[in-house]
Amino acid sequence: MNLILLGPPGAGKGTQAKLIEDSRKIVQLSTGDMLRAAVAAGSDIGQKAKAVMERGELVSDGIVIDIISERIDEPDSQAGFILDGFPRTVAQAEALDTLLAEKGKVLDAVIEMRADDDKLVERITGRFTCGNCGEGYHDVYKRPAREGICDKCGATEFKRRADDNAETVRSRLEAYHAQTKPLITYYGDRGKLSSVDGLASIDDVEKQIEEVLNGIGSNE
Ligand code: ADP
Ligand code: ADP
Ligand code: ZN
């Protein structure tokens, strides 16, 4: 099963992608995570992407298309994947159609996670992750069960993203509205789009997505 999670920053794509990974045994492919790893490694791509990401703008289509194309070829992507944060422009969506056709793969569904901007600022500014395993948390909505200790791996170091500040969030939301939102029509026109209410609780969103996924294949 090959899926896209589409939605603004903070909508809950990463949170739900991790839950789908566990339930469906398919892999999360997050271009944001890949770019942050490139920045941390100081690679050529990382050096090009760093300042752009800090401004909350989009990295060039060519860079992310190359990254995702290579990643889809890896052995762990063959059972299926969840694209999280890609595509983000119509050019990326078109390139994805081409490369999936070349690789003989199909896109099963695009799930749009709807959420309004006010709530997203709160979601993003409260976000933190485990410094060891990457598990996602939130100051209000998802605190570790034991204060300061990761539920998943027991680590005690947490981190916050450099671009998760109120000012950069505004640029990222602008980029979403101007460049990514047209993909809702793009996939709607192709009969691929389902929408869920991203403002519901994490458990409830998971259930809504489960319903969409259970419907896949039933009309094939
Ligand atoms: P995205 O990958 O779309 O940017 P995340 O999955 O990282 O979003 O979620 C952003 C923040 O909001 C995280 O801190 C996460 O724990 C929290 N979060 C995710 N989904 C929900 C939800 N349905 N309700 C409340 N908080 C949520
Ligand atoms: P979020 O879902 O919270 O917006 P991501 O981790 O998906 O965050 O992305 C962080 C940043 O990485 C984006 O603001 C952008 O600069 C860059 N980025 C990630 N994916 C893409 C993409 N597909 N195209 C262009 N830039 C991207
Ligand atoms: Zn952890």
Coordinates of N, CA and C in Angstrom, one line a residue, residues 7-208:
G7 N -1.1 17.7 4.2 CA -1.7 18.6 5.2 C -0.7 19.7 5.6
P8 N -1.1 20.7 6.2 CA -0.2 21.8 6.6 C 0.7 21.4 7.7
P9 N 1.8 22.2 8.0 CA 2.7 21.9 9.0 C 1.9 21.8 10.4
G10 N 2.2 20.7 11.1 CA 1.5 20.6 12.4 C 0.2 19.9 12.4
A11 N -0.3 19.5 11.2 CA -1.6 18.8 11.1 C -1.6 17.4 11.7
G12 N -0.4 16.9 11.9 CA -0.3 15.5 12.5 C 0.1 14.4 11.6
K13 N 0.8 14.8 10.5 CA 1.2 13.8 9.5 C 2.2 12.9 10.0
G14 N 3.2 13.4 10.7 CA 4.3 12.5 11.3 C 3.7 11.6 12.3
T15 N 2.8 12.1 13.2 CA 2.2 11.3 14.3 C 1.5 10.2 13.7
Q16 N 0.6 10.5 12.7 CA -0.2 9.4 12.1 C 0.6 8.5 11.2
A17 N 1.7 9.0 10.5 CA 2.5 8.1 9.7 C 3.1 7.0 10.6
K18 N 3.6 7.4 11.8 CA 4.2 6.4 12.7 C 3.2 5.4 13.1
L19 N 1.9 5.8 13.3 CA 0.9 4.8 13.7 C 0.6 3.9 12.5
I20 N 0.6 4.4 11.3 CA 0.3 3.6 10.1 C 1.5 2.6 9.9
E21 N 2.7 3.1 10.2 CA 3.9 2.2 10.0 C 3.6 0.9 10.9
D22 N 3.2 1.1 12.1 CA 3.0 0.0 13.0 C 1.9 -0.9 12.6
S23 N 0.8 -0.2 12.2 CA -0.4 -1.1 11.9 C -0.4 -1.8 10.6
R24 N 0.3 -1.1 9.6 CA 0.3 -1.7 8.3 C 1.6 -2.2 7.8
K25 N 2.6 -2.1 8.7 CA 4.0 -2.6 8.3 C 4.5 -2.0 7.0
I26 N 4.3 -0.7 6.8 CA 4.9 0.0 5.7 C 5.7 1.1 6.3
V27 N 6.6 1.7 5.4 CA 7.6 2.6 6.0 C 7.2 4.1 5.7
Q28 N 7.5 4.9 6.7 CA 7.3 6.4 6.6 C 8.4 7.0 5.9
L29 N 8.1 7.8 4.8 CA 9.2 8.5 4.1 C 8.9 10.0 4.3
S30 N 9.6 10.6 5.2 CA 9.4 12.0 5.5 C 10.6 12.8 4.9
T31 N 10.3 13.7 3.9 CA 11.3 14.5 3.3 C 11.9 15.5 4.3
G32 N 11.0 15.9 5.2 CA 11.5 16.8 6.3 C 12.6 16.1 7.1
D33 N 12.3 14.9 7.5 CA 13.3 14.1 8.3 C 14.6 13.9 7.5
M34 N 14.5 13.6 6.2 CA 15.6 13.3 5.4 C 16.5 14.6 5.2
L35 N 15.8 15.7 5.0 CA 16.5 17.0 4.9 C 17.2 17.4 6.2
R36 N 16.5 17.2 7.3 CA 17.2 17.5 8.6 C 18.4 16.6 8.8
A37 N 18.3 15.4 8.4 CA 19.5 14.5 8.5 C 20.6 15.0 7.6
A38 N 20.3 15.5 6.4 CA 21.3 16.0 5.5 C 21.9 17.3 6.1
V39 N 21.1 18.1 6.7 CA 21.6 19.3 7.4 C 22.6 18.9 8.5
A40 N 22.2 18.0 9.3 CA 23.0 17.5 10.5 C 24.3 16.9 10.0
A41 N 24.3 16.2 8.9 CA 25.5 15.6 8.3 C 26.4 16.6 7.6
G42 N 25.8 17.7 7.3 CA 26.6 18.8 6.6 C 26.9 18.4 5.1
S43 N 26.0 17.5 4.5 CA 26.2 17.1 3.1 C 26.0 18.3 2.2
D44 N 26.3 18.1 0.9 CA 26.0 19.2 -0.1 C 24.5 19.6 0.0
I45 N 23.6 18.6 0.0 CA 22.2 18.9 0.0 C 21.9 19.6 1.3
G46 N 22.4 19.2 2.4 CA 22.2 19.8 3.7 C 22.6 21.3 3.7
Q47 N 23.7 21.5 3.1 CA 24.2 22.9 3.1 C 23.3 23.8 2.2
K48 N 22.8 23.2 1.1 CA 21.8 24.0 0.3 C 20.5 24.2 1.0
A49 N 20.1 23.2 1.8 CA 18.7 23.3 2.4 C 18.6 24.1 3.7
K50 N 19.7 24.2 4.4 CA 19.7 24.7 5.8 C 19.0 26.1 5.9
A51 N 19.5 27.1 5.1 CA 19.0 28.4 5.3 C 17.5 28.5 4.8
V52 N 17.2 27.7 3.7 CA 15.9 27.7 3.2 C 14.9 27.2 4.3
M53 N 15.3 26.1 4.9 CA 14.4 25.6 5.9 C 14.3 26.5 7.1
E54 N 15.3 27.2 7.5 CA 15.3 28.1 8.6 C 14.3 29.3 8.3
R55 N 14.2 29.6 7.1 CA 13.3 30.7 6.7 C 11.9 30.2 6.6
G56 N 11.7 28.9 6.6 CA 10.3 28.3 6.4 C 9.9 28.3 5.0
E57 N 10.8 28.3 4.1 CA 10.5 28.2 2.6 C 10.7 26.8 2.2
L58 N 10.3 26.6 0.9 CA 10.4 25.2 0.4 C 11.8 25.0 -0.3
V59 N 12.4 23.9 0.0 CA 13.6 23.5 -0.7 C 13.3 23.2 -2.2
S60 N 14.2 23.3 -3.1 CA 13.9 23.2 -4.5 C 13.3 21.8 -4.9
D61 N 12.4 21.8 -5.8 CA 11.8 20.5 -6.2 C 12.8 19.5 -6.6
G62 N 13.8 19.9 -7.4 CA 14.8 18.9 -7.9 C 15.5 18.1 -6.7
I63 N 15.8 18.8 -5.7 CA 16.5 18.1 -4.5 C 15.6 17.1 -3.9
V64 N 14.3 17.5 -3.6 CA 13.5 16.5 -2.9 C 13.0 15.4 -3.8
I65 N 12.8 15.7 -5.1 CA 12.4 14.6 -6.0 C 13.5 13.6 -6.1
D66 N 14.8 14.0 -6.2 CA 15.9 13.0 -6.2 C 16.0 12.2 -4.9
I67 N 15.8 12.9 -3.8 CA 15.9 12.2 -2.5 C 14.8 11.1 -2.4
I68 N 13.6 11.5 -2.8 CA 12.5 10.5 -2.6 C 12.6 9.4 -3.6
S69 N 13.0 9.7 -4.8 CA 13.1 8.7 -5.9 C 14.1 7.6 -5.4
E70 N 15.2 8.0 -4.9 CA 16.2 7.0 -4.4 C 15.6 6.2 -3.2
R71 N 14.9 6.9 -2.3 CA 14.4 6.3 -1.1 C 13.4 5.2 -1.4
I72 N 12.6 5.5 -2.5 CA 11.5 4.5 -2.9 C 12.1 3.2 -3.5
D73 N 13.4 3.3 -3.9 CA 14.1 2.2 -4.5 C 14.6 1.3 -3.4
E74 N 14.7 1.7 -2.2 CA 15.4 1.0 -1.1 C 14.5 -0.3 -0.8
P75 N 15.1 -1.3 -0.3 CA 14.4 -2.6 0.0 C 13.2 -2.4 0.9
D76 N 13.4 -1.6 2.0 CA 12.3 -1.4 3.0 C 11.1 -0.7 2.4
S77 N 11.2 -0.1 1.3 CA 10.0 0.6 0.7 C 9.2 -0.3 -0.2
Q78 N 9.7 -1.5 -0.4 CA 9.0 -2.3 -1.4 C 7.6 -2.8 -1.0
A79 N 7.5 -3.0 0.4 CA 6.2 -3.5 0.9 C 5.1 -2.4 0.9
G80 N 5.6 -1.1 0.7 CA 4.7 0.0 0.7 C 5.3 1.1 1.5
F81 N 4.7 2.4 1.3 CA 5.3 3.5 2.0 C 4.2 4.6 2.2
I82 N 4.5 5.4 3.2 CA 3.7 6.6 3.5 C 4.5 7.8 3.2
L83 N 4.1 8.6 2.3 CA 4.9 9.8 2.0 C 4.3 10.9 2.9
D84 N 5.3 11.5 3.7 CA 4.9 12.5 4.7 C 5.7 13.7 4.4
G85 N 5.0 14.8 3.9 CA 5.6 16.0 3.6 C 6.1 16.1 2.1
F86 N 5.7 15.1 1.4 CA 6.0 15.1 -0.1 C 4.9 14.4 -0.8
P87 N 4.4 14.9 -1.9 CA 4.8 16.1 -2.6 C 4.2 17.4 -1.9
R88 N 4.9 18.5 -2.2 CA 4.5 19.8 -1.6 C 4.2 20.9 -2.7
T89 N 4.5 20.5 -3.9 CA 4.2 21.4 -5.1 C 3.6 20.6 -6.2
V90 N 2.9 21.2 -7.1 CA 2.3 20.5 -8.3 C 3.5 19.9 -9.1
A91 N 4.6 20.6 -9.2 CA 5.7 20.0 -9.9 C 6.2 18.7 -9.3
Q92 N 6.2 18.7 -7.9 CA 6.6 17.4 -7.2 C 5.6 16.3 -7.4
A93 N 4.3 16.7 -7.5 CA 3.3 15.7 -7.7 C 3.4 15.1 -9.1
E94 N 3.6 15.9 -10.0 CA 3.8 15.4 -11.4 C 5.0 14.5 -11.5
A95 N 6.1 14.9 -10.9 CA 7.3 14.1 -10.9 C 7.1 12.8 -10.2
L96 N 6.3 12.8 -9.1 CA 6.0 11.6 -8.4 C 5.2 10.6 -9.3
D97 N 4.2 11.2 -10.0 CA 3.4 10.3 -11.0 C 4.3 9.6 -12.0
T98 N 5.3 10.4 -12.5 CA 6.2 9.9 -13.5 C 7.1 8.8 -12.9
L99 N 7.6 9.1 -11.8 CA 8.6 8.1 -11.2 C 7.9 6.8 -10.7
L100 N 6.7 7.0 -10.2 CA 5.9 5.8 -9.8 C 5.6 4.9 -11.0
A101 N 5.2 5.6 -12.1 CA 4.9 4.8 -13.4 C 6.2 4.1 -13.9
E102 N 7.3 4.8 -13.8 CA 8.6 4.2 -14.3 C 8.9 3.0 -13.4
K103 N 8.6 3.1 -12.1 CA 9.0 2.0 -11.2 C 7.9 0.9 -11.1
G104 N 6.8 1.1 -11.9 CA 5.7 0.1 -11.9 C 4.9 0.1 -10.6
K105 N 4.8 1.3 -9.9 CA 4.1 1.3 -8.6 C 2.8 2.2 -8.8
V106 N 1.9 1.9 -7.9 CA 0.7 2.8 -7.9 C 0.5 3.5 -6.6
L107 N -0.2 4.6 -6.7 CA -0.5 5.4 -5.5 C -1.9 4.9 -5.1
D108 N -2.1 4.4 -3.9 CA -3.4 3.9 -3.4 C -4.3 5.0 -2.9
A109 N -3.8 5.9 -2.2 CA -4.6 7.0 -1.6 C -3.8 8.2 -1.1
V110 N -4.5 9.3 -1.2 CA -4.0 10.6 -0.6 C -4.9 11.0 0.5
I111 N -4.4 11.1 1.7 CA -5.3 11.4 2.8 C -4.9 12.9 3.2
E112 N -5.9 13.7 3.1 CA -5.7 15.1 3.5 C -6.1 15.3 4.9
M113 N -5.2 15.9 5.7 CA -5.5 16.1 7.1 C -5.9 17.6 7.3
R114 N -7.1 17.9 7.5 CA -7.6 19.3 7.5 C -7.4 19.9 8.9
A115 N -6.9 21.1 9.0 CA -6.7 21.8 10.3 C -6.5 23.3 10.0
D116 N -7.1 24.2 10.9 CA -6.9 25.6 10.6 C -5.7 26.2 11.2
D117 N -5.3 27.3 10.6 CA -4.0 27.9 10.9 C -3.8 28.2 12.4
D118 N -4.8 28.7 13.1 CA -4.6 29.1 14.5 C -4.2 27.9 15.4
K119 N -4.8 26.8 15.1 CA -4.5 25.6 15.9 C -3.1 25.1 15.5
L120 N -2.7 25.3 14.3 CA -1.5 24.7 13.8 C -0.3 25.4 14.5
V121 N -0.4 26.7 14.8 CA 0.7 27.4 15.4 C 0.9 26.8 16.8
E122 N -0.2 26.5 17.5 CA -0.1 25.9 18.9 C 0.4 24.5 18.8
R123 N 0.0 23.8 17.8 CA 0.6 22.4 17.6 C 2.1 22.5 17.4
I124 N 2.5 23.4 16.5 CA 4.0 23.4 16.2 C 4.8 23.9 17.3
T125 N 4.4 25.0 17.9 CA 5.2 25.6 18.9 C 5.3 24.7 20.2
G126 N 4.4 23.8 20.3 CA 4.4 22.9 21.5 C 5.1 21.5 21.2
R127 N 5.6 21.4 19.9 CA 6.1 20.1 19.5 C 7.6 19.8 20.0
F128 N 7.8 18.6 20.5 CA 9.2 18.2 20.7 C 9.3 16.7 20.5
T129 N 10.5 16.2 20.3 CA 10.7 14.8 20.0 C 11.8 14.2 20.9
C130 N 11.8 12.9 21.0 CA 12.8 12.2 21.7 C 14.1 12.3 20.9
G131 N 15.2 12.7 21.6 CA 16.5 12.8 21.0 C 17.1 11.5 20.5
N132 N 16.6 10.4 21.1 CA 17.2 9.1 20.7 C 16.4 8.4 19.7
C133 N 15.1 8.2 19.9 CA 14.3 7.4 18.9 C 13.4 8.3 18.0
G134 N 13.3 9.5 18.3 CA 12.5 10.4 17.4 C 11.0 10.4 17.7
E135 N 10.6 9.7 18.7 CA 9.1 9.7 19.1 C 8.6 11.1 19.3
G136 N 7.5 11.4 18.7 CA 6.9 12.8 18.8 C 6.1 13.1 20.0
Y137 N 6.2 14.3 20.6 CA 5.5 14.7 21.8 C 4.9 16.1 21.6
H138 N 4.1 16.5 22.6 CA 3.5 17.8 22.6 C 3.4 18.3 24.0
D139 N 3.7 19.6 24.2 CA 3.7 20.2 25.6 C 2.3 20.0 26.2
V140 N 1.2 20.1 25.4 CA -0.1 20.0 26.0 C -0.8 18.7 25.6
Y141 N -0.7 18.2 24.3 CA -1.5 17.1 23.8 C -0.9 15.8 24.0
K142 N 0.4 15.7 24.1 CA 1.0 14.4 24.2 C 2.3 14.4 25.0
R143 N 2.1 14.5 26.3 CA 3.3 14.5 27.2 C 3.7 13.0 27.5
P144 N 5.0 12.8 27.7 CA 5.4 11.5 28.1 C 4.7 11.0 29.3
A145 N 4.4 9.7 29.4 CA 3.6 9.2 30.6 C 4.4 9.5 31.9
R146 N 5.7 9.3 31.9 CA 6.5 9.7 33.0 C 7.3 10.9 32.6
E147 N 7.2 12.0 33.3 CA 7.8 13.3 33.0 C 9.3 13.2 32.6
G148 N 9.7 13.7 31.5 CA 11.1 13.7 31.1 C 11.7 12.4 30.6
I149 N 10.8 11.3 30.5 CA 11.3 10.0 30.0 C 10.5 9.6 28.8
C150 N 11.2 9.2 27.7 CA 10.5 8.8 26.5 C 9.8 7.5 26.7
D151 N 8.5 7.5 26.3 CA 7.6 6.3 26.5 C 8.2 5.2 25.7
K152 N 8.8 5.5 24.6 CA 9.1 4.4 23.7 C 10.5 3.7 24.0
C153 N 11.5 4.6 24.4 CA 12.8 4.1 24.5 C 13.5 4.4 25.9
G154 N 12.8 5.2 26.7 CA 13.4 5.5 28.0 C 14.4 6.6 28.0
A155 N 14.7 7.2 26.9 CA 15.8 8.2 26.9 C 15.2 9.5 27.6
T156 N 16.2 10.3 28.0 CA 15.8 11.5 28.8 C 16.1 12.8 28.1
E157 N 16.7 12.7 26.9 CA 17.0 13.9 26.1 C 15.9 14.1 25.1
F158 N 15.5 15.4 25.0 CA 14.4 15.7 24.0 C 14.9 16.9 23.2
K159 N 14.4 17.1 22.0 CA 14.8 18.2 21.2 C 13.6 18.9 20.5
R160 N 13.9 20.2 20.2 CA 12.9 21.0 19.5 C 13.5 21.4 18.2
R161 N 12.7 21.5 17.1 CA 13.2 21.9 15.8 C 13.5 23.4 15.7
A162 N 14.6 23.8 15.0 CA 14.9 25.2 14.9 C 13.8 26.0 14.2
D163 N 13.1 25.3 13.3 CA 12.1 26.1 12.6 C 10.7 26.0 13.2
D164 N 10.6 25.5 14.4 CA 9.3 25.4 15.1 C 9.1 26.6 16.0
N165 N 9.4 27.8 15.5 CA 9.1 29.1 16.3 C 8.0 29.8 15.6
A166 N 7.3 30.7 16.3 CA 6.1 31.3 15.8 C 6.3 32.0 14.5
E167 N 7.5 32.7 14.4 CA 7.7 33.5 13.2 C 7.9 32.6 11.9
T168 N 8.7 31.6 12.0 CA 8.9 30.7 10.9 C 7.7 29.9 10.5
V169 N 6.9 29.6 11.6 CA 5.6 28.9 11.3 C 4.8 29.7 10.4
R170 N 4.7 31.0 10.5 CA 3.9 31.8 9.6 C 4.3 31.6 8.2
S171 N 5.6 31.7 7.9 CA 6.2 31.5 6.6 C 5.8 30.1 6.0
R172 N 5.9 29.1 6.9 CA 5.6 27.7 6.5 C 4.1 27.6 6.1
L173 N 3.3 28.3 6.9 CA 1.8 28.2 6.6 C 1.6 28.9 5.2
E174 N 2.2 30.0 5.0 CA 2.1 30.7 3.8 C 2.5 29.8 2.6
A175 N 3.7 29.2 2.8 CA 4.1 28.3 1.7 C 3.1 27.2 1.5
Y176 N 2.5 26.7 2.5 CA 1.5 25.6 2.4 C 0.3 26.2 1.6
H177 N -0.2 27.3 1.9 CA -1.4 27.8 1.2 C -1.1 28.1 -0.2
A178 N 0.1 28.7 -0.5 CA 0.4 29.1 -1.9 C 0.8 27.9 -2.8
Q179 N 1.6 27.0 -2.2 CA 2.3 26.0 -3.1 C 1.7 24.6 -2.9
T180 N 1.3 24.3 -1.7 CA 0.9 22.9 -1.5 C -0.6 22.6 -1.6
K181 N -1.4 23.6 -1.2 CA -2.9 23.4 -1.2 C -3.4 23.0 -2.6
P182 N -2.8 23.5 -3.7 CA -3.3 23.1 -5.0 C -3.3 21.6 -5.2
L183 N -2.6 20.9 -4.4 CA -2.5 19.4 -4.5 C -3.9 18.8 -4.1
I184 N -4.7 19.5 -3.3 CA -6.0 18.9 -2.9 C -6.8 18.8 -4.2
T185 N -6.8 19.8 -5.1 CA -7.5 19.7 -6.3 C -6.9 18.7 -7.3
Y186 N -5.5 18.7 -7.3 CA -4.8 17.8 -8.2 C -5.2 16.3 -7.9
Y187 N -5.2 15.9 -6.6 CA -5.5 14.5 -6.3 C -7.0 14.3 -6.3
G188 N -7.8 15.3 -6.0 CA -9.3 15.2 -6.1 C -9.7 14.9 -7.5
D189 N -9.1 15.7 -8.4 CA -9.4 15.5 -9.9 C -9.1 14.0 -10.3
R190 N -8.1 13.4 -9.7 CA -7.7 12.1 -10.1 C -8.4 11.0 -9.3
G191 N -9.4 11.4 -8.4 CA -10.1 10.4 -7.7 C -9.3 9.7 -6.6
K192 N -8.2 10.4 -6.1 CA -7.4 9.7 -5.1 C -7.6 10.3 -3.7
L193 N -8.4 11.4 -3.6 CA -8.3 12.1 -2.3 C -9.4 11.7 -1.3
S194 N -9.0 11.5 0.0 CA -9.9 11.4 1.1 C -9.5 12.4 2.1
S195 N -10.4 12.9 2.9 CA -10.1 13.9 3.9 C -10.5 13.5 5.3
V196 N -9.7 13.8 6.3 CA -10.0 13.5 7.7 C -9.9 14.9 8.5
D197 N -10.5 14.9 9.6 CA -10.5 16.1 10.5 C -9.3 16.0 11.4
G198 N -8.3 16.8 11.0 CA -7.0 16.8 11.7 C -7.1 17.4 13.1
L199 N -8.2 18.1 13.4 CA -8.3 18.8 14.7 C -8.9 17.8 15.7
A200 N -9.3 16.7 15.3 CA -9.8 15.7 16.3 C -8.6 15.2 17.1
S201 N -8.9 14.3 18.2 CA -7.8 13.8 19.0 C -6.9 12.8 18.2
I202 N -5.7 12.6 18.7 CA -4.8 11.7 17.9 C -5.5 10.3 17.7
D203 N -6.2 9.8 18.7 CA -6.9 8.5 18.6 C -8.0 8.6 17.5
D204 N -8.7 9.7 17.6 CA -9.8 9.8 16.6 C -9.4 9.9 15.2
V205 N -8.3 10.7 15.0 CA -7.8 10.8 13.6 C -7.3 9.5 13.1
E206 N -6.6 8.7 14.1 CA -6.2 7.4 13.7 C -7.3 6.5 13.2
K207 N -8.5 6.6 13.9 CA -9.6 5.8 13.5 C -10.2 6.3 12.1
Q208 N -10.2 7.6 11.9 CA -10.7 8.1 10.6 C -9.8 7.6 9.5

